[in-house]
Short mmCIF file of C-alpha atoms and ligand atoms in Angstrom, two decimals:
data_model
loop_
_atom_site.label_atom_id
_atom_site.label_comp_id
_atom_site.label_asym_id
_atom_site.label_seq_id
_atom_site.Cartn_x
_atom_site.Cartn_y
_atom_site.Cartn_z
CA MET A 893 101.82 196.13 151.05
CA ASN A 894 103.17 199.61 152.31
CA ILE A 895 104.95 202.33 150.66
CA GLY A 896 108.45 201.32 152.70
CA LYS A 897 108.10 197.38 151.68
CA GLN A 898 107.36 197.88 148.09
CA VAL A 899 110.42 200.92 147.95
CA LEU A 900 112.54 198.59 149.52
CA LEU A 901 111.11 195.32 147.41
CA THR A 902 112.00 197.95 143.83
CA ILE A 903 115.74 198.86 145.30
CA VAL A 904 116.29 195.20 145.41
CA ILE A 905 115.07 194.08 142.25
CA ILE A 906 117.12 196.97 140.97
CA ILE A 907 120.36 195.58 141.88
CA LEU A 908 119.97 192.72 141.46
CA ALA A 909 119.15 193.99 137.78
CA ILE A 910 122.50 196.38 137.87
CA PHE A 911 124.57 192.89 138.51
CA THR A 912 123.24 190.91 136.10
CA LEU A 913 123.92 193.03 133.53
CA ALA A 914 127.21 193.77 134.87
CA SER A 915 128.04 189.76 134.24
CA LEU A 916 126.15 189.77 131.57
CA ILE A 917 129.19 192.63 129.77
CA PRO A 918 132.31 191.09 128.88
CA LYS A 919 135.67 192.04 131.24
CA LYS A 920 137.17 194.59 128.68
CA ALA A 921 133.78 197.00 128.27
CA ARG A 922 133.77 197.38 131.75
CA GLY A 923 135.43 200.24 133.88
CA SER A 924 139.85 199.61 134.67
CA GLU A 925 138.11 200.23 138.60
CA VAL A 926 137.24 197.08 138.47
CA ASP A 927 139.81 194.97 137.37
CA GLU A 928 141.98 196.43 140.06
CA PHE A 929 140.17 193.95 142.03
CA MET A 930 140.26 190.97 139.68
CA PRO A 931 142.14 188.43 140.80
CA ILE A 932 145.93 188.02 139.69
CA VAL A 933 145.49 186.11 136.74
CA ASP A 934 148.29 184.36 133.96
CA PRO A 935 149.44 186.57 132.23
CA TRP A 936 150.31 184.33 129.30
CA GLU A 937 148.36 183.55 126.05
CA VAL A 938 149.05 179.63 125.19
CA GLN A 939 148.28 177.97 121.89
CA ILE A 940 149.65 174.06 121.62
CA VAL A 941 150.77 173.29 118.34
CA PRO A 942 148.14 171.08 116.64
CA PRO A 943 149.41 167.90 114.23
CA GLY A 944 150.91 169.54 110.94
CA GLY A 945 150.45 173.17 113.23
CA SER A 946 153.77 175.26 112.21
CA ILE A 947 154.88 178.18 114.17
CA PHE A 948 153.40 180.53 111.72
CA SER A 949 149.94 178.85 111.93
CA VAL A 950 150.06 179.18 115.09
CA LEU A 951 151.35 182.29 115.61
CA SER A 952 147.97 183.52 113.03
CA ASN A 953 146.11 181.96 116.23
CA PHE A 954 146.89 184.51 118.26
CA GLU A 955 145.06 187.69 116.67
CA LEU A 956 147.35 189.97 115.69
CA PRO A 957 148.60 192.11 112.37
CA GLY A 958 150.06 189.89 109.77
CA THR A 959 152.78 191.70 109.44
CA GLU A 960 153.41 190.96 113.21
CA ILE A 961 153.47 187.50 112.85
CA GLY A 962 155.33 187.36 110.63
CA MET A 963 158.20 189.24 111.55
CA VAL A 964 157.83 187.45 114.46
CA ALA A 965 158.04 183.78 112.98
CA TYR A 966 161.09 184.81 110.99
CA ARG A 967 163.01 185.70 114.16
CA PHE A 968 162.40 182.58 115.43
CA GLY A 969 163.72 180.61 112.86
CA ASN A 970 166.59 182.43 113.20
CA HIS A 971 166.92 180.44 117.19
CA ILE A 972 164.61 177.16 116.82
CA ASP A 973 165.03 174.65 114.32
CA VAL A 974 161.70 174.98 112.86
CA THR A 975 161.62 171.01 112.16
CA THR A 976 162.06 169.69 115.57
CA ILE A 977 159.06 171.76 115.87
CA GLN A 978 156.04 168.23 117.29
CA PRO A 979 152.25 168.91 118.31
CA GLY A 980 151.65 169.10 121.70
CA ASP A 981 154.38 172.49 122.19
CA THR A 982 153.28 175.26 123.52
CA LEU A 983 154.23 178.76 122.52
CA LYS A 984 152.99 181.18 125.22
CA VAL A 985 152.95 185.16 124.39
CA ILE A 986 152.21 188.58 126.37
CA LEU A 987 151.08 191.02 124.06
CA ASP A 988 152.41 194.95 124.68
CA GLU A 989 149.31 197.65 125.61
CA SER A 990 148.09 198.21 122.24
CA GLY A 991 147.40 194.23 122.13
CA GLU A 992 149.16 194.14 118.39
CA LYS A 993 152.11 193.85 119.56
CA ILE A 994 154.20 190.21 121.18
CA SER A 995 156.37 191.84 124.05
CA LYS A 996 157.45 188.47 125.39
CA MET A 997 156.94 185.16 124.28
CA MET A 998 157.99 181.14 125.30
CA PHE A 999 158.29 178.68 122.79
CA VAL A 1000 158.28 175.03 125.64
CA GLN A 1001 159.66 171.95 123.55
CA GLU A 1002 159.25 169.33 126.43
CA PRO A 1003 158.22 169.88 130.01
CA THR A 1004 161.65 170.57 131.27
CA VAL A 1005 162.94 172.97 128.16
CA ARG A 1006 161.43 176.53 127.73
CA HIS A 1007 162.54 179.23 125.21
CA HIS A 1008 161.88 182.62 126.49
CA PHE A 1009 162.33 185.28 123.91
CA GLU A 1010 161.67 189.72 124.70
CA VAL A 1011 160.91 191.81 122.31
CA LEU A 1012 163.24 194.66 122.49
CA GLY A 1013 162.46 197.14 119.83
CA ASP A 1014 163.28 195.65 116.69
CA SER A 1015 165.51 192.57 117.78
CA LEU A 1016 164.90 189.54 119.98
CA ALA A 1017 166.06 188.83 122.68
CA TYR A 1018 166.72 184.37 123.42
CA PHE A 1019 167.77 182.77 126.14
CA LYS A 1020 167.03 178.98 126.77
CA GLU A 1021 166.19 177.40 130.16
CA ALA A 1022 167.03 173.86 131.34
CA LEU A 1023 164.88 172.95 134.06
CA PRO A 1024 166.98 170.29 136.24
CA VAL A 1025 166.27 166.86 135.73
CA LYS A 1026 168.13 163.99 137.24
CA ARG A 1027 169.53 160.80 135.22
CA GLN A 1028 168.97 157.08 136.37
CA GLU A 1029 170.79 154.14 134.48
CA LYS A 1030 169.04 150.79 134.46
CA ILE A 1031 169.96 147.30 133.36
CA LEU A 1032 166.52 145.15 132.64
CA ASP A 1033 167.15 141.46 131.71
CA GLY A 1034 164.86 139.76 130.24
CA THR A 1035 164.14 136.15 128.38
CA LEU A 1036 162.07 135.66 125.34
CA GLU A 1037 158.87 133.13 126.20
CA THR A 1038 157.16 134.36 123.21
CA THR A 1039 157.81 137.48 121.53
CA LEU A 1040 160.48 140.17 121.90
CA ASP A 1041 158.14 142.81 121.88
CA ALA A 1042 155.85 140.74 124.57
CA ALA A 1043 159.48 140.69 126.43
CA LEU A 1044 160.09 143.79 126.18
CA LEU A 1045 156.66 144.68 127.48
CA SER A 1046 156.94 142.46 130.15
CA LEU A 1047 160.01 144.09 131.53
CA GLY A 1048 158.08 147.83 131.55
CA LEU A 1049 159.48 149.45 129.05
CA SER A 1050 157.80 152.54 127.18
CA PRO A 1051 156.50 151.67 123.05
CA ALA A 1052 159.15 154.29 122.11
CA ALA A 1053 161.87 152.56 123.76
CA LYS A 1054 160.60 149.26 123.27
CA GLN A 1055 160.05 150.21 119.11
CA SER A 1056 163.85 151.22 119.48
CA ILE A 1057 164.98 148.29 120.68
CA ASN A 1058 163.08 145.86 118.57
CA ASN A 1059 164.49 147.95 115.47
CA GLY A 1060 167.51 147.37 116.17
CA LEU A 1061 167.90 143.93 117.66
CA GLU A 1062 165.62 143.30 113.86
CA GLY A 1063 168.06 144.23 112.03
CA GLU A 1064 170.35 142.17 112.92
CA ILE A 1065 168.56 138.74 114.66
CA SER A 1066 166.23 137.21 111.36
CA PHE A 1067 163.85 137.10 114.30
CA GLN A 1068 160.81 134.68 112.66
CA SER A 1069 163.25 132.12 111.94
CA ASP A 1070 165.58 132.50 114.24
CA ALA A 1071 164.14 132.86 117.96
CA ARG A 1072 164.18 130.34 120.57
CA LYS A 1073 162.42 130.18 123.70
CA GLY A 1074 165.03 130.94 126.57
CA ASP A 1075 166.95 133.82 125.02
CA LYS A 1076 168.37 136.69 126.66
CA PHE A 1077 168.46 139.57 126.32
CA ARG A 1078 169.66 142.81 128.27
CA VAL A 1079 169.04 146.95 128.21
CA PHE A 1080 171.08 149.47 129.73
CA LEU A 1081 168.98 152.64 129.59
CA GLU A 1082 169.32 155.89 130.76
CA GLU A 1083 165.81 157.56 131.93
CA ARG A 1084 165.51 161.21 133.06
CA ILE A 1085 163.14 162.25 136.13
CA PHE A 1086 161.60 165.53 136.23
CA GLU A 1087 159.65 165.75 139.42
CA GLY A 1088 159.73 162.42 140.80
CA LYS A 1089 158.48 160.54 137.03
CA PRO A 1090 160.78 159.86 134.52
CA LEU A 1091 160.27 162.05 131.20
CA PRO A 1092 158.83 159.93 127.68
CA GLY A 1093 161.99 159.06 125.27
CA ALA A 1094 164.06 156.93 128.20
CA LYS A 1095 167.78 156.79 126.17
CA ILE A 1096 168.38 153.08 125.38
CA LEU A 1097 172.51 153.02 125.41
CA TYR A 1098 172.76 149.24 124.86
CA VAL A 1099 171.10 146.03 124.13
CA ASN A 1100 172.58 142.72 123.72
CA TYR A 1101 170.40 139.50 122.77
CA GLU A 1102 171.79 135.70 122.53
CA GLY A 1103 169.98 133.03 121.13
CA GLN A 1104 170.26 129.48 120.58
CA ARG A 1105 170.68 129.84 116.92
CA ALA A 1106 170.50 133.93 116.54
CA GLY A 1107 174.07 133.77 118.36
CA PHE A 1108 175.83 136.61 119.92
CA HIS A 1109 174.20 140.56 118.99
CA GLU A 1110 175.08 143.94 120.75
CA LEU A 1111 174.56 147.55 119.94
CA TYR A 1112 175.19 150.50 121.45
CA ARG A 1113 174.19 154.54 121.43
CA TYR A 1114 175.84 157.04 118.82
CA GLU A 1115 174.48 160.59 119.77
CA GLN A 1116 176.15 163.30 118.03
CA ASP A 1117 176.27 166.72 119.98
CA ASP A 1118 172.70 167.61 118.27
CA GLU A 1119 170.35 165.73 120.55
CA LYS A 1120 168.24 166.34 117.76
CA SER A 1121 170.20 164.32 115.01
CA VAL A 1122 168.36 161.84 112.90
CA LEU A 1123 171.59 159.79 113.39
CA ASN A 1124 171.64 159.07 116.93
CA GLY A 1125 170.48 155.90 118.12
CA LEU A 1126 171.66 152.14 118.67
CA TYR A 1127 174.39 150.97 116.28
CA ASN A 1128 176.39 147.49 115.60
CA LYS A 1129 180.44 147.20 115.63
CA GLU A 1130 180.18 147.90 112.02
CA GLY A 1131 178.62 151.19 112.67
CA LYS A 1132 175.82 150.31 110.44
CA SER A 1133 172.24 151.04 112.23
CA ASN A 1134 168.80 149.64 111.57
CA ASN A 1135 167.40 153.29 113.08
CA ALA A 1136 164.13 153.69 113.24
CA SER A 1137 164.14 157.43 114.96
CA GLY A 1138 165.45 158.43 111.39
CA VAL A 1139 162.05 158.15 109.57
CA GLY A 1140 159.04 159.69 109.97
CA TYR A 1141 155.24 159.44 108.19
CA PRO A 1142 154.86 161.70 104.57
CA LEU A 1143 151.58 162.70 105.95
CA ALA A 1144 150.72 164.21 109.72
CA SER A 1145 147.84 161.78 110.28
CA ILE A 1146 147.46 158.97 108.10
CA HIS A 1147 144.92 156.97 106.63
CA VAL A 1148 145.61 153.91 104.55
CA SER A 1149 143.11 154.33 101.41
CA SER A 1150 144.72 151.32 99.39
CA SER A 1151 147.49 149.55 100.22
CA PHE A 1152 150.38 147.72 98.42
CA GLY A 1153 149.41 144.41 96.54
CA ARG A 1154 147.16 143.09 94.62
CA ARG A 1155 143.39 145.06 94.11
CA LEU A 1156 140.71 145.81 91.39
CA ASP A 1157 142.12 148.58 89.70
CA PRO A 1158 140.09 151.48 90.34
CA PHE A 1159 140.34 152.20 86.77
CA THR A 1160 140.44 148.89 84.74
CA GLY A 1161 138.29 147.12 87.19
CA ARG A 1162 140.70 144.39 86.60
CA TRP A 1163 142.92 142.58 88.90
CA SER A 1164 146.90 145.10 89.25
CA THR A 1165 149.55 145.25 91.96
CA HIS A 1166 149.02 148.74 92.97
CA ASN A 1167 153.12 149.65 93.65
CA GLY A 1168 152.58 151.36 97.08
CA VAL A 1169 150.48 152.26 99.75
CA ASP A 1170 147.18 155.33 99.49
CA TYR A 1171 146.39 157.80 102.05
CA ARG A 1172 143.24 159.83 101.99
CA ALA A 1173 144.28 163.67 102.24
CA ARG A 1174 142.27 166.49 101.55
CA SER A 1175 143.89 168.53 98.63
CA GLY A 1176 146.94 170.71 99.60
CA THR A 1177 147.88 168.50 103.06
CA PRO A 1178 151.71 169.19 103.48
CA VAL A 1179 153.95 166.05 102.44
CA TYR A 1180 156.80 165.54 104.83
CA ALA A 1181 160.06 163.47 103.58
CA VAL A 1182 160.29 160.62 105.64
CA ALA A 1183 164.07 160.58 105.94
CA ASN A 1184 166.87 162.79 105.00
CA GLY A 1185 167.94 162.40 101.88
CA THR A 1186 168.42 163.39 98.10
CA VAL A 1187 165.59 164.69 95.50
CA THR A 1188 166.86 162.63 92.59
CA GLN A 1189 163.47 163.79 91.20
CA ALA A 1190 161.01 166.71 91.21
CA ARG A 1191 158.31 166.53 87.57
CA TYR A 1192 155.25 165.66 86.23
CA ASN A 1193 155.07 161.77 85.59
CA GLY A 1194 152.33 160.29 83.34
CA GLY A 1195 150.31 158.02 85.62
CA TYR A 1196 152.20 159.32 88.95
CA GLY A 1197 150.98 163.02 88.21
CA ASN A 1198 153.26 165.74 89.88
CA GLU A 1199 156.28 163.11 91.19
CA ILE A 1200 158.96 163.45 94.08
CA ARG A 1201 161.30 161.00 94.42
CA ILE A 1202 163.98 161.03 97.63
CA LYS A 1203 167.30 158.57 97.44
CA HIS A 1204 167.79 157.97 101.30
CA ALA A 1205 171.31 156.90 103.12
CA SER A 1206 170.67 153.41 102.86
CA GLY A 1207 170.36 153.43 98.93
CA MET A 1208 166.63 153.48 98.85
CA ILE A 1209 164.10 155.73 97.81
CA THR A 1210 160.87 156.92 98.54
CA GLN A 1211 158.19 158.09 96.40
CA TYR A 1212 155.03 160.68 96.43
CA ALA A 1213 152.52 160.81 93.12
CA HIS A 1214 149.92 163.05 92.35
CA LEU A 1215 150.95 166.24 94.47
CA SER A 1216 149.34 169.35 93.40
CA ARG A 1217 152.15 171.07 94.44
CA MET A 1218 155.84 170.72 94.78
CA SER A 1219 158.35 172.36 96.44
CA VAL A 1220 161.72 170.71 96.36
CA ARG A 1221 163.99 170.26 93.50
CA ALA A 1222 165.93 168.26 91.76
CA GLY A 1223 169.47 167.87 93.52
CA GLN A 1224 168.11 169.41 96.36
CA THR A 1225 168.93 167.44 99.56
CA VAL A 1226 166.06 167.19 102.65
CA LYS A 1227 165.98 166.62 105.92
CA ARG A 1228 162.68 163.85 107.70
CA GLY A 1229 160.03 165.98 108.29
CA GLN A 1230 160.65 168.67 105.44
CA ILE A 1231 157.68 169.69 103.15
CA ILE A 1232 158.39 168.88 99.82
CA GLY A 1233 154.69 169.39 98.00
CA ARG A 1234 151.25 169.50 98.69
CA VAL A 1235 148.81 166.03 98.12
CA GLY A 1236 146.77 166.58 95.08
CA SER A 1237 145.39 164.10 92.41
CA THR A 1238 147.03 165.20 89.48
CA GLY A 1239 147.85 162.27 86.77
CA ARG A 1240 145.65 158.91 87.30
CA SER A 1241 143.48 159.41 90.39
CA THR A 1242 140.04 159.24 91.41
CA GLY A 1243 140.46 162.27 93.19
CA PRO A 1244 143.27 163.79 95.69
CA HIS A 1245 145.51 161.24 97.67
CA LEU A 1246 149.10 160.43 98.59
CA HIS A 1247 150.75 157.33 96.34
CA PHE A 1248 153.07 156.95 98.29
CA GLY A 1249 156.41 154.45 97.32
CA LEU A 1250 159.21 152.99 98.73
CA ILE A 1251 162.05 151.62 95.64
CA SER A 1252 164.99 149.16 96.87
CA GLY A 1253 167.01 148.32 94.29
CA GLY A 1254 165.45 149.27 91.22
CA ARG A 1255 161.93 147.09 92.57
CA TYR A 1256 158.41 148.28 93.86
CA ILE A 1257 158.67 146.80 97.55
CA ASN A 1258 155.76 147.26 100.15
CA PRO A 1259 156.16 150.73 101.85
CA ASN A 1260 155.46 149.18 105.19
CA GLN A 1261 159.27 147.62 105.25
CA LEU A 1262 160.02 151.87 105.81
CA ARG A 1263 162.03 151.68 108.63
CA MET A 1264 164.27 150.71 106.57
CA VAL A 1265 164.96 153.29 105.06
CA GLY A 1266 166.11 154.95 108.21
CA ALA A 1267 169.24 152.18 107.96
CA GLU A 1268 172.69 154.67 107.81
CA LYS A 1269 176.16 153.73 107.62
CA LEU A 1270 178.53 156.10 110.52
CA ASN A 1271 181.43 157.57 108.54
CA ASP A 1272 184.88 157.07 109.40
CA LYS A 1273 185.10 160.82 112.25
CA GLN A 1274 181.38 159.39 113.57
CA MET A 1275 183.51 155.53 113.80
CA ALA A 1276 185.77 157.11 115.80
CA GLU A 1277 183.87 159.07 118.14
CA PHE A 1278 181.54 156.35 118.39
CA ALA A 1279 184.42 154.07 119.67
CA LYS A 1280 184.80 156.23 122.28
CA GLN A 1281 180.95 156.91 123.74
CA LYS A 1282 181.16 152.71 123.48
CA GLU A 1283 183.99 152.46 126.21
CA LYS A 1284 182.04 155.33 128.04
CA ILE A 1285 178.94 153.01 128.34
CA LYS A 1286 180.86 150.16 129.24
CA LEU A 1287 181.91 151.91 132.21
CA ARG A 1288 178.45 152.97 132.86
CA MET A 1289 177.23 149.32 132.86
CA ASP A 1290 180.47 147.52 134.60
CA ARG A 1291 179.49 150.63 137.55
CA LYS A 1292 176.03 149.83 137.82
CA LEU A 1293 176.93 146.32 137.63
CA ASN A 1294 179.79 146.22 140.64
CA PRO A 1295 178.36 149.85 142.71
CA PRO A 1296 181.55 150.29 144.20
CA GLU A 1297 181.25 149.45 147.95
CA GLU A 1298 179.70 151.71 150.37
CA PRO A 1299 182.52 153.61 152.08
CA VAL A 1300 182.81 152.52 155.67
CA VAL A 1301 182.26 155.53 157.94
CA ALA A 1302 183.18 154.19 161.00
CA SER A 1303 187.28 153.46 161.07
CA LYS A 1304 189.12 150.16 162.94
CA SER A 1305 191.84 151.17 165.23
ZN1 ZN B 1374 148.34 154.74 94.93
#
C-alpha cells in the first residue's frame, strides 16, 4: 500500500468517525446552523389524557416549572368544564424560547372540536374551533328474533347507541317476560359525518317498540343547550328517562374483587351477604360520584370506615366505603365524574379497595342495577321544551319517510 492510499483511507475513516459521533450527540447539543437544514417538524408537543388523568397531570408531563403548570391549569378551567375531560383527549403545547413557559396551547376533545389558547402576557386568549361536519339522518326498522340486543346489533348500531336504546326501552318494557319473537321496533337517529366517516356518538332522536304482549311504547330525545348535559337522552311521554348516560363508574378502571351476594366472610370465615361490590384499587386512587346527586353523609361509619353516601334524583343512594380521604361534605351537591375521595382501607377491610353499594327503598340492592340510578324526571319547564323538541323530531321523521318530491326541471307548456 503506498502512502497516498494510506492517507486517503485515514481521511475516509476520520470522516466516517465524525459522522458517527455526530449522530450520537443529541440534536439540541449541535450547532444551530445544523437545525436550519433539518426538515420542518410539527412544533406542537403532544400529551394524551390517560384514564384517570386530569389537566394538571397532563400538563405536568411537559417539563415546566410548577408555577407555570398551576397557573395554566387554573386558567384552563375558566374556559373548559374540566369534568368533561376524558381519556384520549389531546393537549398540544408550543413552548416559548425559554422553554419554561407555554406560548400556545390546543386542547382537542373530539376530532372536530379544538380549543385554542394563546398566552398573552398574564392572560390566556381562548377560542373554540368546530370543524365542519355533515349531518345525516337514518331510520332503521327491526324485528325481534331472539333478543333486542341482537336485533340492534344486526342493524349495525354502535355499542353506545345500542346501550342507550336498550336502557331506554328497558325502562318501559319488561323484556324478560313480555318480549316476543316478531315484535317490531324503529330507530330514528342522526349521525355526524366527518371526512366521509360517521363519528362515534350517533344521536338517537326517537325509538318505538310494538310488541304483541308489551304493547306500543315510544321515546323521544330531550336535550339541553349544553350538549354535555347528563339530562340529554331518551324520555317517555311522561318525561321520565332510564338515562344510562347520566351514570358513570366510581373508578377509572374496574377490577371486581368481590361481588354482591353470599360469600365467605374474610374475617369470620362464615357465609354472609356482601352488601355491595368490592373493586380492587391502589390506595389513593380517585373515587368518582357515579351520577349527579347530593351528599347525605361523609364520615367514619364503623366497619365501612370513611364512608360517603350520595342521594340521586331517582331516590337511590350510592355508597363509597373504606376511603383513605373524603373530599366532600354532607349537604354538598356533586356532579357525575366529580372526585369525592380516595381509595383506602379504613374500617373493616383486609386491604385497599373500594366497597361500592347501592341502596333503594332502604335496602341494599345489586349494584349491577346501577343504570337505574340515572332515572330522571323532567320538571315543568323542561317538559315544555321537551314538547317542542318532540314536534320537531316528528316533522324531521315525516320528511325522512315521505321526502318532498324532487322539483321538476323541465316545464310543461
Ligand atoms: Zn365490600
